[in-house]
Each structure stands twice: as C-alpha cells, then as structure tokens.
Amino acid sequence: MSETTTTSTSTTTPSNPLNSSTSSVSSTSSTSSSNAKRFKYARKTNESERPQRSPKNKKPYNKRNDSDKLQSKPATTAPTTTTTVAKTTEENSGGEEDVCIICCDPIKVYSLGVCNHKDVCSMCTLRLRALYKENDCCICKTSLKSVIFTAIGDKDFEEFDLKSLTLDPKLNVYFDSEEYHMQVDKLWEYKCTVCDHPPLNSVQSLRKHLLSVHNLTFCDLCLTHRKVFLNEQELFPPRDLGKHNAEWDGGAGAEQKQKGHPICEFCKTNYYGMDH
C-alpha cells in the first residue's frame, strides 16, 4: 500500500515555469486590453459630453473673422480720405473747375455763343475759327456767327451788352477784357521765338532773321499746311530738313503707319501727309 502511494507521487509531473509565465503574460495583456477599452470608452464619454463644433463651420468661422477685419478697414478709412481730398479741392479752388472738352485743360476764358454752351475754351475756339475755318458749336452744331470770350462762367450770351465789348472783326469774337484781346492779337505777330527781337512785318522777314542770326528755318510744308499758330511751328537747322522730311510723324496716317512727309509717286516731291 505504501509503495503504490510512493510511485504515484514520484510520477507526478511538476508544473512548467514557461506555462506559468505565459499565463501571467496573457493575464497581463488581458488586463491591459481591458484597461485600454475602459480608457477609450471613458475618453469617448468625455468627448461626447463636450460641446462640439462641426468641421464645416470651424474654418469658415476663422475666415469670416479675417475677412470681416479686412473689409472693415476700407469701409472706415477710404470714405474719410475721399472726403478729405474733396474738401481740400473745394477749399483751394472754390469748387470744381470746368474742363474744355477738346484740350481737357481747365477753362480760364470761356467761349460763349448764342446756344450758351460753355464746354470749349477760348484757345480751342480760336484754332477752330482761325485755322480750321469751323464756326459751329462743338456740342449742338449751331452755326455761331460771333462768340464772346469771357472769364465769367455763369452768364448767358443774352445777358452781355455787345456794344460795350471789344470786337475783333477778323474772327467775329467779342472780348470783355481788353488785356486778353491784346494777348490774342500777339498770336498773329511775326515774332522770333528764339530771341527778343521786335516783331517783324512779314513771314519772309522772319525767315531771313531766323536763318541769318540763328541758322534756323521753317519746314515749308509744315508752315503751309500745319494747323498751328506761327509761334508753335517747329524750327530746324537747314541740314536737318531732310531728316525731318523722312522721320516726322505728324502727318502720317494711323493705318499706313508711315513716317515723314510722303513722296508723290508721280512728281517725286514731298507733300504734307496722308490726309493732304
């Protein structure tokens, strides 16, 4: 009886240490996985309790704030600057100036006809009447037998007493200022623009003076056909006239893009321009 007991005891297999370690590892991993699940669940629970913003509203919210800041600056500064400039202009000039529709310069002396349009300055009217022989109003095309040159911009033609004004019979222009009338008369003087020589009695005398004293001359084609006053004509050394005839672009047509005074195919002489 005793031997049997001993044999059974001796044949009992001891516990494997590897199995014990494996079981401990598995128990540890199961414990950590359960802890991770509990942490994940707790994190989800906490996040679910927080007030969430939808992703669609998050970025536009910031952009909207930035754009509001950008838009608010011009809205407050630009009108203030514009108002300041407008006030300064009115304070300096006493109001907006009338601008000539031809030369785009501020009108200092108005040209006034029976139609009472005051959109063209006196100098442009002089060019039209004296150089281009055009006496019609630029706005309504009314034929203006006579016009008034005046610095008064708020007075109509009928309000002037023509008998009290100075009349230039060559231009049919009335002047309410004798000083301005004298300035206009000087446009027809044969005066040298290089020196202070007194006015001469003819264009030929002026040409002789320019050539002998200053070695300058006019271009005959420009002098005859260019619609400018005499003191606005260009002067050239005689040796540069050939270059002027070849390179001048004042009379070239826009479509042909040709420079200089063109040469006639038949007579082989220069003429003023493509519109001549």
Coordinates of C-alpha atoms in Angstrom, one line a residue:
M1 CA 0.0 0.0 0.0
S2 CA 2.8 2.3 0.8
E3 CA 4.7 1.5 -2.3
T4 CA 1.8 2.4 -4.5
T5 CA 1.5 5.7 -2.9
T6 CA 5.2 6.5 -3.4
T7 CA 5.1 5.6 -7.1
S8 CA 2.2 7.8 -7.8
T9 CA 3.9 10.6 -6.0
S10 CA 7.1 10.2 -7.9
T11 CA 5.4 10.1 -11.3
T12 CA 3.5 13.3 -10.8
T13 CA 4.6 15.9 -13.4
P14 CA 5.9 19.2 -12.0
S15 CA 4.4 22.4 -13.1
N16 CA 6.2 24.0 -16.2
P17 CA 7.6 27.5 -15.4
L18 CA 7.1 28.6 -19.1
N19 CA 3.4 27.9 -18.9
S20 CA 3.2 29.9 -15.7
S21 CA 5.0 32.8 -17.4
T22 CA 2.7 32.5 -20.4
S23 CA -0.3 32.5 -18.3
S24 CA 0.9 35.6 -16.4
V25 CA 1.6 37.4 -19.7
S26 CA -1.8 36.5 -21.1
S27 CA -3.4 37.7 -17.9
T28 CA -1.4 40.9 -18.0
S29 CA -2.3 41.5 -21.7
S30 CA -5.9 40.8 -21.0
T31 CA -5.8 43.2 -18.1
S32 CA -4.1 46.0 -20.2
S33 CA -6.6 45.5 -23.1
S34 CA -9.5 45.8 -20.7
N35 CA -7.9 48.9 -19.2
A36 CA -7.4 50.3 -22.7
K37 CA -11.1 49.6 -23.6
R38 CA -12.2 51.3 -20.4
F39 CA -9.9 54.4 -21.1
K40 CA -11.1 54.6 -24.7
Y41 CA -14.7 54.3 -23.5
A42 CA -14.1 57.0 -20.9
R43 CA -12.4 59.3 -23.5
K44 CA -15.4 58.9 -25.8
T45 CA -17.7 59.6 -23.0
N46 CA -15.8 62.8 -22.0
E47 CA -15.6 64.0 -25.6
S48 CA -19.3 63.3 -26.1
E49 CA -20.0 65.5 -23.1
R50 CA -18.1 68.4 -24.6
P51 CA -19.9 70.9 -26.9
Q52 CA -18.6 70.0 -30.4
R53 CA -18.3 72.3 -33.5
S54 CA -19.0 70.8 -36.8
P55 CA -15.9 70.7 -39.1
K56 CA -17.9 72.6 -41.8
N57 CA -18.3 75.6 -39.5
K58 CA -14.9 75.7 -37.9
K59 CA -12.7 77.0 -40.8
P60 CA -15.2 79.4 -42.3
Y61 CA -15.7 80.9 -38.9
N62 CA -12.0 81.9 -38.8
K63 CA -12.0 83.1 -42.4
R64 CA -15.1 85.0 -41.8
N65 CA -13.5 86.8 -38.9
D66 CA -10.4 87.6 -41.0
S67 CA -12.5 88.8 -44.0
D68 CA -14.6 91.0 -41.6
K69 CA -11.4 92.6 -40.4
L70 CA -10.1 93.3 -43.9
Q71 CA -13.4 94.6 -45.1
S72 CA -13.9 96.8 -42.0
K73 CA -10.6 98.8 -42.7
P74 CA -11.5 100.2 -46.2
A75 CA -15.0 100.8 -45.1
T76 CA -13.8 103.2 -42.4
T77 CA -10.7 104.7 -43.9
A78 CA -11.5 105.1 -47.7
P79 CA -14.5 107.4 -47.3
T80 CA -12.7 109.6 -44.8
T81 CA -9.7 110.0 -47.3
T82 CA -12.0 110.8 -50.2
T83 CA -14.0 113.3 -48.2
T84 CA -10.8 115.0 -47.1
V85 CA -9.5 115.3 -50.7
A86 CA -12.8 116.6 -51.9
K87 CA -12.9 119.2 -49.1
T88 CA -9.3 120.3 -49.8
T89 CA -10.1 120.7 -53.5
E90 CA -13.1 122.8 -52.8
E91 CA -11.2 124.9 -50.3
N92 CA -8.3 125.5 -52.7
S93 CA -10.2 126.1 -56.0
G94 CA -13.5 127.3 -54.6
G95 CA -15.4 124.4 -56.3
E96 CA -14.9 122.1 -59.3
E97 CA -13.3 123.6 -62.4
D98 CA -14.8 123.4 -65.8
V99 CA -12.7 121.4 -68.3
C100 CA -12.5 122.0 -72.0
I101 CA -13.8 119.0 -74.0
I102 CA -11.2 119.5 -76.7
C103 CA -7.9 120.1 -74.9
C104 CA -9.0 118.8 -71.5
D105 CA -7.4 121.8 -69.7
P106 CA -9.3 123.8 -67.1
I107 CA -11.2 126.6 -68.7
K108 CA -9.9 130.1 -67.8
V109 CA -11.6 132.0 -70.5
Y110 CA -14.9 130.7 -71.9
S111 CA -16.1 130.8 -75.5
L112 CA -19.8 131.6 -75.4
G113 CA -22.2 131.6 -78.3
V114 CA -26.0 132.1 -78.8
C115 CA -26.5 128.4 -77.8
N116 CA -25.0 129.2 -74.4
H117 CA -22.8 126.1 -74.4
K118 CA -19.7 126.7 -72.3
D119 CA -17.7 123.5 -72.8
V120 CA -14.9 124.8 -75.0
C121 CA -12.1 127.2 -74.0
S122 CA -11.2 130.3 -75.9
M123 CA -7.9 129.0 -77.3
C124 CA -9.6 125.9 -78.9
T125 CA -12.3 128.1 -80.3
L126 CA -9.6 130.4 -81.8
R127 CA -8.0 127.4 -83.5
L128 CA -11.3 126.2 -84.9
R129 CA -12.3 129.6 -86.2
A130 CA -9.0 130.9 -87.4
L131 CA -7.1 127.8 -88.5
Y132 CA -9.8 125.3 -89.5
K133 CA -12.5 127.8 -90.5
E134 CA -15.0 126.0 -88.3
N135 CA -17.7 128.3 -86.7
D136 CA -20.1 125.6 -85.5
C137 CA -20.7 124.8 -81.8
C138 CA -18.9 121.6 -80.8
I139 CA -21.9 120.5 -78.8
C140 CA -25.1 121.3 -80.8
K141 CA -23.5 122.2 -84.2
T142 CA -25.3 125.6 -84.2
S143 CA -23.6 128.0 -86.6
L144 CA -22.1 130.7 -84.5
K145 CA -21.7 134.0 -86.4
S146 CA -20.0 135.5 -83.4
V147 CA -18.8 134.4 -79.9
I148 CA -17.9 136.1 -76.7
F149 CA -14.6 135.4 -74.8
T150 CA -15.2 135.9 -71.1
A151 CA -13.9 134.7 -67.8
I152 CA -17.5 134.7 -66.4
G153 CA -18.9 131.2 -66.5
D154 CA -22.4 131.8 -65.1
K155 CA -23.6 134.4 -67.5
D156 CA -25.5 133.7 -70.8
F157 CA -25.0 135.3 -74.2
E158 CA -28.1 137.4 -74.0
E159 CA -27.0 139.0 -70.7
F160 CA -24.0 140.7 -72.3
D161 CA -24.2 144.1 -73.9
L162 CA -22.3 143.6 -77.1
K163 CA -21.8 147.3 -77.7
S164 CA -19.7 147.6 -74.5
L165 CA -17.4 144.8 -75.6
T166 CA -14.4 144.9 -77.9
L167 CA -15.0 143.2 -81.3
D168 CA -12.3 141.5 -83.4
P169 CA -13.8 141.8 -86.9
K170 CA -11.5 139.2 -88.5
L171 CA -12.7 136.5 -86.1
N172 CA -16.1 137.9 -85.1
V173 CA -15.1 137.5 -81.5
Y174 CA -16.2 139.8 -78.7
F175 CA -13.8 140.3 -75.7
D176 CA -14.9 141.5 -72.3
S177 CA -11.3 142.1 -71.4
E178 CA -9.0 144.3 -73.4
E179 CA -5.9 142.8 -71.8
Y180 CA -6.9 139.3 -73.1
H181 CA -7.7 140.8 -76.5
M182 CA -4.1 142.1 -76.7
Q183 CA -2.7 138.7 -75.8
V184 CA -4.7 137.1 -78.6
D185 CA -3.5 139.7 -81.1
K186 CA 0.1 138.7 -80.4
L187 CA -0.6 135.2 -81.9
W188 CA -0.5 136.8 -85.4
E189 CA 2.7 138.7 -84.9
Y190 CA 5.8 137.7 -86.9
K191 CA 8.0 137.5 -83.8
C192 CA 11.1 135.4 -83.3
T193 CA 10.7 132.8 -80.6
V194 CA 14.4 132.4 -80.0
C195 CA 15.4 136.0 -79.1
D196 CA 13.7 139.2 -78.0
H197 CA 13.8 140.8 -81.4
P198 CA 10.8 143.2 -82.0
P199 CA 8.0 141.8 -84.2
L200 CA 8.8 141.9 -88.0
N201 CA 6.4 142.9 -90.8
S202 CA 6.2 139.6 -92.7
V203 CA 6.9 135.9 -92.5
Q204 CA 9.7 136.3 -95.1
S205 CA 11.4 138.9 -92.9
L206 CA 11.1 136.5 -90.0
R207 CA 12.6 133.6 -92.1
K208 CA 15.6 135.8 -93.0
H209 CA 16.1 136.8 -89.4
L210 CA 16.0 133.1 -88.2
L211 CA 18.4 131.9 -90.9
S212 CA 20.9 134.7 -90.6
V213 CA 21.0 135.1 -86.8
H214 CA 20.1 131.6 -85.5
N215 CA 20.8 129.4 -88.5
L216 CA 17.2 128.0 -88.2
T217 CA 14.4 127.7 -90.7
F218 CA 10.8 126.5 -91.1
C219 CA 9.7 123.4 -93.0
D220 CA 7.8 124.8 -96.0
L221 CA 5.2 122.0 -95.9
C222 CA 4.5 122.5 -92.1
L223 CA 4.4 126.2 -92.5
T224 CA 1.8 126.0 -95.2
H225 CA -0.4 123.1 -94.0
R226 CA 0.1 122.5 -90.3
K227 CA -2.8 123.9 -88.3
V228 CA -1.0 125.7 -85.6
F229 CA -0.1 129.3 -84.8
L230 CA 3.2 130.7 -86.1
N231 CA 4.9 130.7 -82.7
E232 CA 4.0 127.0 -82.4
Q233 CA 5.8 126.0 -85.6
E234 CA 9.0 123.9 -85.3
L235 CA 12.4 125.3 -86.3
F236 CA 15.2 123.2 -87.8
P237 CA 18.8 123.7 -88.9
P238 CA 18.8 123.6 -92.7
R239 CA 20.9 120.4 -92.7
D240 CA 18.2 118.6 -90.7
L241 CA 15.3 119.3 -93.1
G242 CA 16.0 116.0 -95.0
K243 CA 15.8 114.1 -91.7
H244 CA 12.6 115.9 -90.8
N245 CA 11.0 115.0 -94.1
A246 CA 11.9 111.3 -93.6
E247 CA 11.2 110.8 -89.9
W248 CA 8.5 113.4 -88.9
D249 CA 5.3 111.6 -87.9
G250 CA 2.9 114.5 -87.5
G251 CA 1.2 113.9 -90.9
A252 CA 1.4 110.1 -91.2
G253 CA -1.9 108.2 -91.3
A254 CA -2.6 105.7 -88.5
E255 CA -3.4 102.8 -90.8
Q256 CA -0.3 103.2 -93.0
K257 CA 2.0 103.8 -90.0
Q258 CA 4.2 105.9 -92.3
K259 CA 6.6 108.5 -91.0
G260 CA 7.8 111.7 -92.6
H261 CA 6.3 113.8 -95.4
P262 CA 5.4 111.2 -98.1
I263 CA 6.8 111.4 -101.6
C264 CA 4.4 111.6 -104.5
E265 CA 4.8 108.7 -106.9
F266 CA 4.3 110.9 -110.0
C267 CA 6.1 114.2 -109.3
K268 CA 8.6 112.8 -106.8
T269 CA 8.1 115.7 -104.4
N270 CA 7.2 115.6 -100.7
Y271 CA 3.7 116.5 -99.6
Y272 CA 2.4 117.2 -96.1
G273 CA 0.8 113.9 -95.0
M274 CA -1.5 111.1 -95.9
D275 CA -4.6 113.3 -95.3
H276 CA -3.3 116.0 -97.6

